[in-house]
Every structure is written in C-alpha cells, then in structure tokens.
CSV table of C-alpha atoms and ligand atoms in Angstrom, one decimal:
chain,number,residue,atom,x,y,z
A,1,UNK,CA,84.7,69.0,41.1
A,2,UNK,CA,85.9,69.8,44.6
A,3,UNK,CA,86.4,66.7,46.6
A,4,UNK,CA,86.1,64.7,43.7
A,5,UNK,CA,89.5,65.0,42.2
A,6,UNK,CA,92.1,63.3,40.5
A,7,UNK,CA,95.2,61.9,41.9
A,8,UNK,CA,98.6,61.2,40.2
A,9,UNK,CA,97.9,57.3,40.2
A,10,UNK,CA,95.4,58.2,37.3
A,11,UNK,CA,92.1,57.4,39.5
A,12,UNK,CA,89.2,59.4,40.6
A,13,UNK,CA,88.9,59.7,44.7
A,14,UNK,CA,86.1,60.8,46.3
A,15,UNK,CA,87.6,63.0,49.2
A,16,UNK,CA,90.1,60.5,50.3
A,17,UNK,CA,89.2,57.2,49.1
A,18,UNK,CA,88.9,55.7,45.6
A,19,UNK,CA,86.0,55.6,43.7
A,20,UNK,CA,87.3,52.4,42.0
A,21,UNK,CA,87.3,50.7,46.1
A,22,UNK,CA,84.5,52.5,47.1
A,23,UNK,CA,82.3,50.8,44.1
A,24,UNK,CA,84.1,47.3,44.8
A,25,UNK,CA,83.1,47.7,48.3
A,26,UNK,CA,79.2,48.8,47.9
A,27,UNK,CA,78.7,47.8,44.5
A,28,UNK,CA,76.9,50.0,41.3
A,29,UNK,CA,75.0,51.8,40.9
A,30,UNK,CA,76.5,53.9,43.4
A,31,UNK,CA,75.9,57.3,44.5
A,32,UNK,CA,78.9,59.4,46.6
A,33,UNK,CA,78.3,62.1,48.2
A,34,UNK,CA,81.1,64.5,50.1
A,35,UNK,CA,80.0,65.5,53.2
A,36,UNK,CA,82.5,68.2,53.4
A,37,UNK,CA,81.2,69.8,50.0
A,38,UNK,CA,77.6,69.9,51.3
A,39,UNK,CA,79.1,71.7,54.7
A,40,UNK,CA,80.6,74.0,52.4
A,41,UNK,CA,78.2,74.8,50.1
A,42,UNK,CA,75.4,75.2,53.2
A,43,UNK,CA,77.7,77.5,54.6
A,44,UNK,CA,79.0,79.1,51.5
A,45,UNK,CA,75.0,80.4,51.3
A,46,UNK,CA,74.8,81.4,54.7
A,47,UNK,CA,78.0,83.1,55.2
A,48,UNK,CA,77.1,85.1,52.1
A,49,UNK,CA,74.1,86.4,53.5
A,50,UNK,CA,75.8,88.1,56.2
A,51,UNK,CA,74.5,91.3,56.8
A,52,UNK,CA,71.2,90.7,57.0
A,53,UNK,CA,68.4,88.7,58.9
A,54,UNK,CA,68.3,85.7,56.9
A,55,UNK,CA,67.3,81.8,56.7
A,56,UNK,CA,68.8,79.7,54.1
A,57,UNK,CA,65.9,77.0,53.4
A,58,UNK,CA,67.4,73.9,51.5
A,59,UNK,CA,65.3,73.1,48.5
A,60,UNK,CA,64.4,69.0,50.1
A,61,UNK,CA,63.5,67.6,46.4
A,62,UNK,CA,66.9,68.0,45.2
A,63,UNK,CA,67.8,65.3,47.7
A,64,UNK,CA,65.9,63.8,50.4
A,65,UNK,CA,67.7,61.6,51.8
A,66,UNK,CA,67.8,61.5,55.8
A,67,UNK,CA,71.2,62.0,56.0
A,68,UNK,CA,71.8,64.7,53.7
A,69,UNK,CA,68.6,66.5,55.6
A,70,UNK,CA,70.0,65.7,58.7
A,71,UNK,CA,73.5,67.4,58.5
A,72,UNK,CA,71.9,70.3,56.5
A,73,UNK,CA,69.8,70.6,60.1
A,74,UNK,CA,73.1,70.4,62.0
A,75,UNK,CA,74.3,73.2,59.7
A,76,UNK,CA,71.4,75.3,60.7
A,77,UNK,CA,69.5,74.8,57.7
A,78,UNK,CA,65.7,75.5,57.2
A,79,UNK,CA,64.6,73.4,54.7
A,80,UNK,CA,61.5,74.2,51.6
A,81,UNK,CA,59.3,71.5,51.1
A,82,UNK,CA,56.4,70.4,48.1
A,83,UNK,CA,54.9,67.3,50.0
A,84,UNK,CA,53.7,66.1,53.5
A,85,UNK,CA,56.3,63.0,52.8
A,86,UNK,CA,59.3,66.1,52.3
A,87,UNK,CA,57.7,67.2,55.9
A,88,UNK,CA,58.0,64.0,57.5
A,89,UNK,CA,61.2,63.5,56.5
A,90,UNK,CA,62.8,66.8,57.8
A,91,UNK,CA,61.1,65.9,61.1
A,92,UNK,CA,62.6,62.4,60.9
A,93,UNK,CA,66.1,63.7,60.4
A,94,UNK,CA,65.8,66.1,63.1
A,95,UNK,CA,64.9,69.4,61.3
A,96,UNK,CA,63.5,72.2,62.5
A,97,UNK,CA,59.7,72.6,61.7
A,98,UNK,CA,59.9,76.4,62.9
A,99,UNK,CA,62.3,77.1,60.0
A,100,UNK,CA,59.9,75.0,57.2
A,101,UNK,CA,58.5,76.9,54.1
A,102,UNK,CA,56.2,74.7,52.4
A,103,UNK,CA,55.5,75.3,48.5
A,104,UNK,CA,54.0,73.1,45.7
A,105,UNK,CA,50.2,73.8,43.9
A,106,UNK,CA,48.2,71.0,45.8
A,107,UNK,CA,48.3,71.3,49.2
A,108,UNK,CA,45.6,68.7,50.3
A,109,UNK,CA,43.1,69.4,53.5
A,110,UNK,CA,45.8,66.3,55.1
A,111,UNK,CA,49.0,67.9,54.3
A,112,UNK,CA,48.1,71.4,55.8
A,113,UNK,CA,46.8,70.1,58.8
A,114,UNK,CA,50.0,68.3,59.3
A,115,UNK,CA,52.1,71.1,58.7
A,116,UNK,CA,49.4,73.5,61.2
A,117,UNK,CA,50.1,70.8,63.5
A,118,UNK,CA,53.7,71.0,63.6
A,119,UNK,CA,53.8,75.0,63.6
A,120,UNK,CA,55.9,75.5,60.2
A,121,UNK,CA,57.1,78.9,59.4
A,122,UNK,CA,55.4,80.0,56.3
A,123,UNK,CA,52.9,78.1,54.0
A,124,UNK,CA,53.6,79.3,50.4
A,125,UNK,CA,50.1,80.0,48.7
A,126,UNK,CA,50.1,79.2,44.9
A,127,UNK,CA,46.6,80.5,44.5
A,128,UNK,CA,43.0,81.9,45.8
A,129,UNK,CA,41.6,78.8,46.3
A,130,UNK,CA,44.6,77.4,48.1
A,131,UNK,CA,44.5,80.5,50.3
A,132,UNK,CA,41.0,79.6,51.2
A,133,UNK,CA,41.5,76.0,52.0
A,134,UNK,CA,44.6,76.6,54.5
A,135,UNK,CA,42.1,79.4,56.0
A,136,UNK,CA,39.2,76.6,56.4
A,137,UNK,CA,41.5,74.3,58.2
A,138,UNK,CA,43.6,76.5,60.0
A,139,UNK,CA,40.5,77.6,62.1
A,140,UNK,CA,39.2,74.0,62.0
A,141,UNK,CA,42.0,73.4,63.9
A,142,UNK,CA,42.1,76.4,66.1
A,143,UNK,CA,45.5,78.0,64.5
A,144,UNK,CA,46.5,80.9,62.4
A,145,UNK,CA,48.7,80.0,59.4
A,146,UNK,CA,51.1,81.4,58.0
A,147,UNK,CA,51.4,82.6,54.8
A,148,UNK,CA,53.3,84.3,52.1
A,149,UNK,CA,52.0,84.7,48.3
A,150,UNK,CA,53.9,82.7,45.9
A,151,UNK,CA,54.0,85.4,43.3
A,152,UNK,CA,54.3,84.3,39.8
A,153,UNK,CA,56.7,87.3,38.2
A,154,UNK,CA,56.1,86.0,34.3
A,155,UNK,CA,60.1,86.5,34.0
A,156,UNK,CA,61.8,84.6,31.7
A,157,UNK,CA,64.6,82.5,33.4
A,158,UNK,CA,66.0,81.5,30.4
A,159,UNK,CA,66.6,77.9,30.9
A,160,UNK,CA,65.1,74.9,30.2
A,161,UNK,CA,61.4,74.8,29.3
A,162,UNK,CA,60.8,72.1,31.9
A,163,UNK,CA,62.7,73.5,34.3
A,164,UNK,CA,61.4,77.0,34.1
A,165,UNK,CA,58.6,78.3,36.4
A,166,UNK,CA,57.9,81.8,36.6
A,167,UNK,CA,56.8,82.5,33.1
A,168,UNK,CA,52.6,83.3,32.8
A,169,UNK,CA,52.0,79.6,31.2
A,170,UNK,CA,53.3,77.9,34.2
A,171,UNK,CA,51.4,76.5,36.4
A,172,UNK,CA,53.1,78.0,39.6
A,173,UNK,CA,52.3,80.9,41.8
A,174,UNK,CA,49.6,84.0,41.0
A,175,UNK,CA,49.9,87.0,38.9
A,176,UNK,CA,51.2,90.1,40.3
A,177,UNK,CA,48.0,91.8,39.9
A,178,UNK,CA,46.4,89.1,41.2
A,179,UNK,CA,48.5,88.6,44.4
A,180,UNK,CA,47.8,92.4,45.3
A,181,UNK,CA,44.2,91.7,45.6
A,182,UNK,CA,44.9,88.0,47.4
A,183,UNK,CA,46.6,89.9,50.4
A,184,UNK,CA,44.3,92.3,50.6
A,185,UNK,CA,41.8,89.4,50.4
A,186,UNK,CA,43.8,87.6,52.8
A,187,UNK,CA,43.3,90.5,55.9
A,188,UNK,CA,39.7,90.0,55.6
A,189,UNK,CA,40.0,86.0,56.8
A,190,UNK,CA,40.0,85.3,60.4
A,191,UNK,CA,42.5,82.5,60.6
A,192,UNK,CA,45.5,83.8,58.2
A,193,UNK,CA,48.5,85.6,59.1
A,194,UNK,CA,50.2,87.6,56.2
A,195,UNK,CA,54.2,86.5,57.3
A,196,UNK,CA,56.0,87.3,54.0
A,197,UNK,CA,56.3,87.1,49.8
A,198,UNK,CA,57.6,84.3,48.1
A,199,UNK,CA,58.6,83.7,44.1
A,200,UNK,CA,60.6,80.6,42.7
A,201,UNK,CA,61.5,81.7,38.9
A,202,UNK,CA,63.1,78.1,37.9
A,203,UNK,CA,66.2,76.5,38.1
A,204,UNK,CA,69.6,75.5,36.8
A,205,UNK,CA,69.7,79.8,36.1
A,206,UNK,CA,73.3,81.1,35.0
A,207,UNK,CA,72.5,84.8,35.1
A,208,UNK,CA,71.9,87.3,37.8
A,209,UNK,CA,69.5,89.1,35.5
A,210,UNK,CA,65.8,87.1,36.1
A,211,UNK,CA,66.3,87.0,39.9
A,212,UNK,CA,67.0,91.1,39.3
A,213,UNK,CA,63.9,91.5,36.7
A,214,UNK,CA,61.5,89.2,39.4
A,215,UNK,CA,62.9,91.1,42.6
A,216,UNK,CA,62.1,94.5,41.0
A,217,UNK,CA,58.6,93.4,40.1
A,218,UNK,CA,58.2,92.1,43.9
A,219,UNK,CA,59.4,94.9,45.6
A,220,UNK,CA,57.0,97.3,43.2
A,221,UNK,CA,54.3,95.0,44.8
A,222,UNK,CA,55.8,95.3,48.1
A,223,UNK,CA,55.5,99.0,48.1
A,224,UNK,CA,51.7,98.8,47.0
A,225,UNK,CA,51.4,96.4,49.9
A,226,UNK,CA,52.8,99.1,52.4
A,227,UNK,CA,50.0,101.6,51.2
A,228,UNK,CA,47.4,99.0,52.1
A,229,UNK,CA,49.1,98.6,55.5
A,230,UNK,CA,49.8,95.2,54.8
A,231,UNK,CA,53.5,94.7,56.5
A,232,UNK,CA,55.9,91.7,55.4
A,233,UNK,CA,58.4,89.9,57.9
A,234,UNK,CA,60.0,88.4,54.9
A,235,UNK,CA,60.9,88.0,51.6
A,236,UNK,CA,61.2,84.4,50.0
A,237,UNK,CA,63.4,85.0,46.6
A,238,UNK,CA,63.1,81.2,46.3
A,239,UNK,CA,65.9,79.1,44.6
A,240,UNK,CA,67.2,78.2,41.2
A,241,UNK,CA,71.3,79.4,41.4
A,242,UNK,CA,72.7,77.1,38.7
A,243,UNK,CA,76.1,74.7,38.6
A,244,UNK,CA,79.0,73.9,36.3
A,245,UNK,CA,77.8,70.6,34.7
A,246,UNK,CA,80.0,71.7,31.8
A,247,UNK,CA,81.1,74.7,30.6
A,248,UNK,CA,78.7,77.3,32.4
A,249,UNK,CA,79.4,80.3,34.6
A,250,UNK,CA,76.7,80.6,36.6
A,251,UNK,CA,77.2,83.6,39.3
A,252,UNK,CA,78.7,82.7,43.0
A,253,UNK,CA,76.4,82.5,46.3
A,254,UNK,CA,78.3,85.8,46.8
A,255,UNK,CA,77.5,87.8,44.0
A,256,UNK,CA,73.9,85.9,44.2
A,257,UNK,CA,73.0,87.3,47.5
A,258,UNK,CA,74.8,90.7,47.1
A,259,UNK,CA,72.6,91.7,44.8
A,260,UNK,CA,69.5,90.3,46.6
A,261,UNK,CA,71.0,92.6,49.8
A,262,UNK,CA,71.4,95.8,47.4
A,263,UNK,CA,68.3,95.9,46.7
A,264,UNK,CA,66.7,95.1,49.8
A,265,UNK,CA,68.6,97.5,51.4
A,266,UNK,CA,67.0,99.8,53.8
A,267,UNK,CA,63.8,97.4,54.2
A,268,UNK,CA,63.7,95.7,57.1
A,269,UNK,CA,62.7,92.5,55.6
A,270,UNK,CA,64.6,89.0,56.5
A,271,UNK,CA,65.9,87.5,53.7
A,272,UNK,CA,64.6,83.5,53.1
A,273,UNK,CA,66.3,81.4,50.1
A,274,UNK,CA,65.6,78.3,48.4
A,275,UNK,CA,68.3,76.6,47.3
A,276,UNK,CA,68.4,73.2,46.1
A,277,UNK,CA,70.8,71.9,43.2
A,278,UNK,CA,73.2,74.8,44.5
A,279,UNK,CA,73.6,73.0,47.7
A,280,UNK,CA,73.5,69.2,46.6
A,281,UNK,CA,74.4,68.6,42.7
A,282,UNK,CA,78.6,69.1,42.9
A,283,UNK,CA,78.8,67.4,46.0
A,284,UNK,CA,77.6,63.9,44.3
A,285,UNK,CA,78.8,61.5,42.0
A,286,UNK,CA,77.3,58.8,40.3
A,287,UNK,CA,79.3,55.3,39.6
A,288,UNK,CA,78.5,52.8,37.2
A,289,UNK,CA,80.2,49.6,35.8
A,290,UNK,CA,80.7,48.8,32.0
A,291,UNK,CA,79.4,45.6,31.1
A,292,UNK,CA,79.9,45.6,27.7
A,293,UNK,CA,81.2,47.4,24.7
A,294,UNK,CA,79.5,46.9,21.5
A,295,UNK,CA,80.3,48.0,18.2
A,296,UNK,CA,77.3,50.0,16.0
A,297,UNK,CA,77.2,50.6,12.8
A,298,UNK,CA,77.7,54.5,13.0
A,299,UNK,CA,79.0,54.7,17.0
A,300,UNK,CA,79.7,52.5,19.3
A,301,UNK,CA,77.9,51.8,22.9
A,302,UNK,CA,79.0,51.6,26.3
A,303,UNK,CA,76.4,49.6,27.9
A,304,UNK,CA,76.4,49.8,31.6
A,305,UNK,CA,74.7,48.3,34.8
A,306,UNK,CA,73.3,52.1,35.5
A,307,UNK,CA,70.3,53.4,33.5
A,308,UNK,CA,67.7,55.9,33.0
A,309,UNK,CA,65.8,54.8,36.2
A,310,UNK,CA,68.6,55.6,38.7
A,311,UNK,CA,69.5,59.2,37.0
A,312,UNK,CA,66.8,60.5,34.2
A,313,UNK,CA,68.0,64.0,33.8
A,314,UNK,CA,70.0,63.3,30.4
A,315,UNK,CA,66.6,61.7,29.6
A,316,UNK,CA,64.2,64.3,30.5
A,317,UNK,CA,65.9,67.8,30.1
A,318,UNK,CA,68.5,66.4,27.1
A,319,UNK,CA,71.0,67.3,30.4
A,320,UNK,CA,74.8,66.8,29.4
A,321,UNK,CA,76.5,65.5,32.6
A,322,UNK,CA,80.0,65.1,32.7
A,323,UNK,CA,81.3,61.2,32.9
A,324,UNK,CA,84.9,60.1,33.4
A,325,UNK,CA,86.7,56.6,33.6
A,326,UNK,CA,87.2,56.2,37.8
A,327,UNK,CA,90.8,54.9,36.7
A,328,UNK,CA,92.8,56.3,34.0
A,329,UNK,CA,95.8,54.3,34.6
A,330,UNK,CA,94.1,51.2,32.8
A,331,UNK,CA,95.7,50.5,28.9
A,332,UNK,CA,92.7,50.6,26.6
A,333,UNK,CA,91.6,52.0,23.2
A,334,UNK,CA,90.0,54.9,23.1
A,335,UNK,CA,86.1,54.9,21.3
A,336,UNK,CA,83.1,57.7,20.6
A,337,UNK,CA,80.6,56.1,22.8
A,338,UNK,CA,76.9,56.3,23.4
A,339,UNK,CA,76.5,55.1,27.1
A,340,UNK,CA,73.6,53.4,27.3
A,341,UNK,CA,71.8,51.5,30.0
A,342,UNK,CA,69.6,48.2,30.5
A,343,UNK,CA,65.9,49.7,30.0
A,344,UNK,CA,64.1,49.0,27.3
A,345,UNK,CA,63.6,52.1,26.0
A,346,UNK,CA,65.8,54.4,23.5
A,347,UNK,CA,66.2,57.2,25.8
A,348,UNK,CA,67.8,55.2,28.2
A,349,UNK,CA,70.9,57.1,28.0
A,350,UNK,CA,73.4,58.9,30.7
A,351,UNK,CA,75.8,60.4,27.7
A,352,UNK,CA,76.2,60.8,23.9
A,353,UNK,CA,79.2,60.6,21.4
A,354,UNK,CA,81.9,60.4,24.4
A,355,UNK,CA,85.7,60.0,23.9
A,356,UNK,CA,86.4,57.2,26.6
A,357,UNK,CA,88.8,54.4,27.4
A,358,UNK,CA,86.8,51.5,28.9
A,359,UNK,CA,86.6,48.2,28.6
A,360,UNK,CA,84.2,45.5,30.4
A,361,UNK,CA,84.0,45.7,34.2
A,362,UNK,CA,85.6,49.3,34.1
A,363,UNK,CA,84.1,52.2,36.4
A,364,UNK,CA,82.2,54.8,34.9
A,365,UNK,CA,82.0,58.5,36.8
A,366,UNK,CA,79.2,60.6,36.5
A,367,UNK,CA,79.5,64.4,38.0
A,368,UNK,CA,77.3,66.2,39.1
A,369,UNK,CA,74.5,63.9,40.4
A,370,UNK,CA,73.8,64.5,43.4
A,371,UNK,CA,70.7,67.1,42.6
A,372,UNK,CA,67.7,65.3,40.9
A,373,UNK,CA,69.4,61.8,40.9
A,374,UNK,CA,68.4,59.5,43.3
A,375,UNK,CA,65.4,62.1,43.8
A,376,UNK,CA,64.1,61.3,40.2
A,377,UNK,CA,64.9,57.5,40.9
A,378,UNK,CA,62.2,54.8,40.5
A,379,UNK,CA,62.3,51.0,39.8
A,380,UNK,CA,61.2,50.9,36.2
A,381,UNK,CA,61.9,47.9,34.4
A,382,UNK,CA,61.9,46.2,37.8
A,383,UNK,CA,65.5,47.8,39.3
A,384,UNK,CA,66.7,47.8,42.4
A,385,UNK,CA,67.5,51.6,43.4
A,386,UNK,CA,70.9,52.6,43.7
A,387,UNK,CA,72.9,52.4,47.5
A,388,UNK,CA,74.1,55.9,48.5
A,389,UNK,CA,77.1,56.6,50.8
A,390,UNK,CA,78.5,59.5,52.5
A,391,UNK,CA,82.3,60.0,52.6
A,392,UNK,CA,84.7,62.4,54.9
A,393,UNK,CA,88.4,62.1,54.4
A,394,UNK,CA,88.9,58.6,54.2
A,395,UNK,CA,86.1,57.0,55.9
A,396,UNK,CA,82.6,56.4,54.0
A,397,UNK,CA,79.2,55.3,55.3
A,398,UNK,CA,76.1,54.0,53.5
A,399,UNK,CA,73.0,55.9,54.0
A,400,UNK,CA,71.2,54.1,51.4
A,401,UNK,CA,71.1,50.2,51.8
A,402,UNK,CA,70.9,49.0,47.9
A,403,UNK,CA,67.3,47.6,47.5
A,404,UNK,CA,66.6,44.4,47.9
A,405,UNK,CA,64.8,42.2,45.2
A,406,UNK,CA,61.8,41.2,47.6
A,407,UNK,CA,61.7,45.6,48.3
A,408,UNK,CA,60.2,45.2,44.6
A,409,UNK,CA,56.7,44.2,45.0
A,410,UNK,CA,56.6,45.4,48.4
A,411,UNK,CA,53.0,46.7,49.6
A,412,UNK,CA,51.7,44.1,46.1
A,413,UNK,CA,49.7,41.5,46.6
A,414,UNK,CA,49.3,38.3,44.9
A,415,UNK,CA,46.6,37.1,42.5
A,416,UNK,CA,43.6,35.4,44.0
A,417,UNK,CA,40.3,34.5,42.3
A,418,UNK,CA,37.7,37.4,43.2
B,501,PLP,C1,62.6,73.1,43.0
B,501,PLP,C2,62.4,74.3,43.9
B,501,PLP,C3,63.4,74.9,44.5
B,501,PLP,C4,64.9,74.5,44.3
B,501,PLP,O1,65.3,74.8,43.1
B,501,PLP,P1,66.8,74.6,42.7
B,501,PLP,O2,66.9,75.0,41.3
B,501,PLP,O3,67.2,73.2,42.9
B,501,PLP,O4,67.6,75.5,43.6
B,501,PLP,C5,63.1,76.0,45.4
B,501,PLP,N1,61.9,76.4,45.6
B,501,PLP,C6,60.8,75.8,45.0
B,501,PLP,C7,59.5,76.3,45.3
B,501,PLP,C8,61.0,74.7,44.1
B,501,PLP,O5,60.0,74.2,43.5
C-alpha cells in the first residue's frame, strides 16, 4: 500500500516513521493514517475529472474525523453527508456548506432545517414523502431547497448484499418510473427548486459495468425530463469505486470518470461524485498488539488487544483485510492463525487461517482500514475507542485522543431510588 511500505530493516513504516515506534509511542489500537495518500487520492479524483464542470463530494461516513474532513476541505472537497451530526462536523472542520449534498432515507423536520439554514447545495430526495417534508419546511422557513431525485436504478452492483444499494429491494432512492412523476410533481410545489439527479448503486464495486447500466438508465430519464421542460444543473453519479483489499482490480479514478465524461458528453451538466472508501480506505492502517498465542485443537489463535468493536468489517461483510507483522526482522515460528480479539462473542475476529510469525507483544498491521473502521467503531464490551494519528514524512500527530475510561459512562447517570 503506497506510503505504507516496507523497508530493508524488515519493518512496516508508515510514510517515514515505524509503525513498530509509532504504536510504542500512542499505544494500540492504533489507527495511521497518510496524509499524503489522502491528498493524492482527493486529487487523483479531481484531476480525473478534468474537462468538465465538476465537484468531487467526499463520501463523510467512510471517515469522519475532523481532521481527515478538514484537509479534504483544504483540498477543495465537497463533502456527501447521511446525518445532521456528518453536517455539523463538515462545518466544524471548516467545510464548505455551499458544496454539501445531503443523502440518507430519514431526513427529520430538525435535520433539514439545519441544512436550509446553512444553504447546502443539493438535498438528495429518497422518496415522495421526503420531497414533501423538505417542501413544508423549506417555506416554513422562508427558503427554496434544493433538490435532486435519488433515483434508485434496480442495477445489480454485484457486490456484497449488505453493501449493495441500487437493487429494487433496497431501501434507497425511488423507481425510475416513479422519479419521472416526482419531478414533475416537484414543479408544482412552491418552495422546491429541481438542481440535479442523483443515484448511489453501492459500494466496494470492481467493474465499470453497473455505473454504465445505471448512467444509461439516468440519462434515458434525463431526456424524458427535457421534454417536460424540467432542466438539470447536475448530475450526482454517487460513489462506490472499490480498492485492492486483496487481490481485486477494481478500475482507476481515470478510467472511472472517463467513462462518466463519454457519456455525458455534449450535455451541459456538471458532474458531482461521491466518493468515500476510494478516498480514505488505502490511506489507513490499523495496529494492534499480540497478547497471546494459544494453541487449538484444529488452528491456533492470535489473540490481540484489537477486536470487533474497533474494526467490524471482517465481522459484518465476512471482509478479508490484509494483516502483516509491523517487524519482520523478529526470529519466530511461523503458525495458521485465527486472530481473534477480546469480545465475548465468536465473531470477534479481524482474520482467518493466516500464515504469521508472532509472538506475545508483537505488532499486528492491518491494511486497508481507514474506510468503515473507526467509522463503524463503538465501545461494546465496555472498550475504549482506538487513538488515531495523522503522519507526513516523518512527523505524526494525533487527531484522536484514545478514550478515556471515565469517557465510558459519559452522559449515564447513576442509580437512585425513584
Ligand atoms: C456510502 C455512500 C457513499 C460512499 O460510498 P463508497 O462506497 O464509500 O464510495 C456515497 N453516497 C452515498 C449516498 C452513500 O450512502
């Protein structure tokens, strides 16, 4: 992984410092993160969507944290949002509510007032009664809001179940059929202003082929639209590019956005993307210590300090994630090891049937983390959450203080007789 390579001394750096130092120095779990793969991979997106109007809108659940947001803002980023709290914190790091697309089912009455109140750039409408709602408060409130129809393609994105979105049993987004007569719905109410057309398919795709099936089926809408005289100002192809986690190709920003710009050729529509885990997941790492080794009777277990609650994708998708010894210059035996963590719970598992050489108090590398890792994160089993720290060339800086015990039963309050 670039940035996260290893040296001739047999140990894993992160840019220019050792992960071995870096986890003596903040402790484990430990998240890494390169700050100059996340400036590449923001502008690998927008440099490759040269040639036409465009915004690149980071995807904030793949990772929220302020810092991450904040030098995706410096980068230029927009930014697409599912919450009020994914709002709040863009504003807090110093993003640009002018370049906000806000997605997600559920908008509440709150939520879209905040975001009318801060003058975001598109509202993504999920369904008819959502469409109404934001129409209710924006003229409660005196504004028109913008909007775009999430339109659900039914494509199949050929990736995990969970994971996938634009398939007619999901949840997300409205029928094609059904989105025609939304818009044309939509002129009819006073306080809405049609901006664009939006579709997010699912993620972790390796194939060009869904994002071509959906865009076709989008720009056939499109073209209904234009008979209606209903004129877009952009087109929101959402996110979903996958990463290497192991052995996958999935297709370059470049080729991604080439083909969304051959086939919105001659259209004058500005192009809006949604990337998340393309943007954050292979510029983090995930370090955790080997307590033990313990012999089973058919494989042996690696039991480290790092579980389930600080990274649950190998839990929750069956997600393989590459994990490496941070020093290979250490003499030790070499085992098949399940490596398991603390929870109380079989699942609890970061990797299956790996050849390692580790032995108690060893690091433990996990790649490709920094998408829906500390995102997922909670305190289950009563854990601290993971610190997180930034590194460029050889200098590193938390952005995460490591909880503290007494952060546990924060806003709890104590028994008293009622
Ligand atoms: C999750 C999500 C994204 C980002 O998906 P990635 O696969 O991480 O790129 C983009 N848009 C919407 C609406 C999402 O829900």
């Amino acid at each position: 992984m670039k940035n996260f390579e290893r040296k001739s001394d047999g140990k894993l750096y992160a840019d220019g410092i050792a992960i071995n130092d870096l986890a003596k120095q903040y402790g484990t779990p430990l998240y890494i993160y390169s700050q100059k793969t996340l400036t590449d991979n923001f502008n690998g997106f927008n440099k490759a969507a040269d040639g036409v109007e465009h915004l690149v809108c980071y995807a904030v659940k793949a990772n929220s944290n302020l810092a991450i947001l904040g030098l995706m803002a410096k980068l230029g980023a927009g930014f697409d949002i599912v919450s009020g709290g994914e709002l709040a914190r863009v504003v807090e790091a110093g993003g640009d509510p002018k370049k906000v697309v806000y997605s997600g089912v559920a908008k509440s009455v709150a939520e879209i007032e905040y975001a009318l109140n801060l003058g975001i750039l598109c509202f993504n409408v999920e369904s008819e009664a959502e469409l109404e709602r934001i129409n209710e408060v924006a003229k409660s409130l005196n504004k028109k809001a913008p909007i775009s129809v999430r339109v659900n393609p039914d494509v199949d994105a050929g990736t995990h179940p969970y994971i996938s979105t634009g398939l007619k049993t999901n949840k997300f987004g409205v029928p094609i059929e059904r989105a025609f007569l939304l818009y044309k719905h939509a002129t009819t109410l006073s306080n809405i202003e049609i901006k664009g057309i939006d579709c997010h398919i699912g993620s972790q795709l390796t194939s060009l082929q869904p994002f071509s099936d959906a865009l076709d089926r989008i720009l056939l809408l499109i073209d209904r639209l234009e008979k209606e005289n209903i004129k877009l100002h952009h087109i929101d192809v959402g996110g979903g590019l996958g990463v290497v986690y192991k052995d996958e190709v999935p297709p370059t920003p470049e080729a991604y956005m080439d083909n969304f710009k051959a086939k919105l050729k001659g259209r004058n529509l500005v192009l809006v993307c949604e990337p998340g885990r393309a943007m954050v997941a292979n510029a983090g790492v995930l370090v955790a210590k080997c307590e033990y080794t313990k012999a089973g009777e058919v494989r042996d277990f690696c039991i480290v300090d790092t579980a389930m609650n600080d990274m649950i994708r190998p839990s929750l998708y069956s997600a393989w994630m590459n994990i490496e010894e941070a020093d290979r210059s250490l003499t030790r035996d070499e085992h098949v090891y399940d490596i398991v963590g603390p929870i109380c719970e079989t699942g609890d598992f970061l990797g299956k049937e790996r050849n390692l050489k580790v032995a108690s108090g060893d690091y433990l590398v996990m790649f490709g983390a920094g998408a829906y890792g500390f995102a997922m994160s909670s305190n289950y089993n009563s854990r601290v959450r993971a610190a997180e720290v930034m590194v460029k060339d050889d200098k590193s800086k938390i952005i995460r203080d490591r909880e503290e015990l007494k952060d546990l039963w924060n806003h709890e309050h104590k028994f008293e007789e009622l």
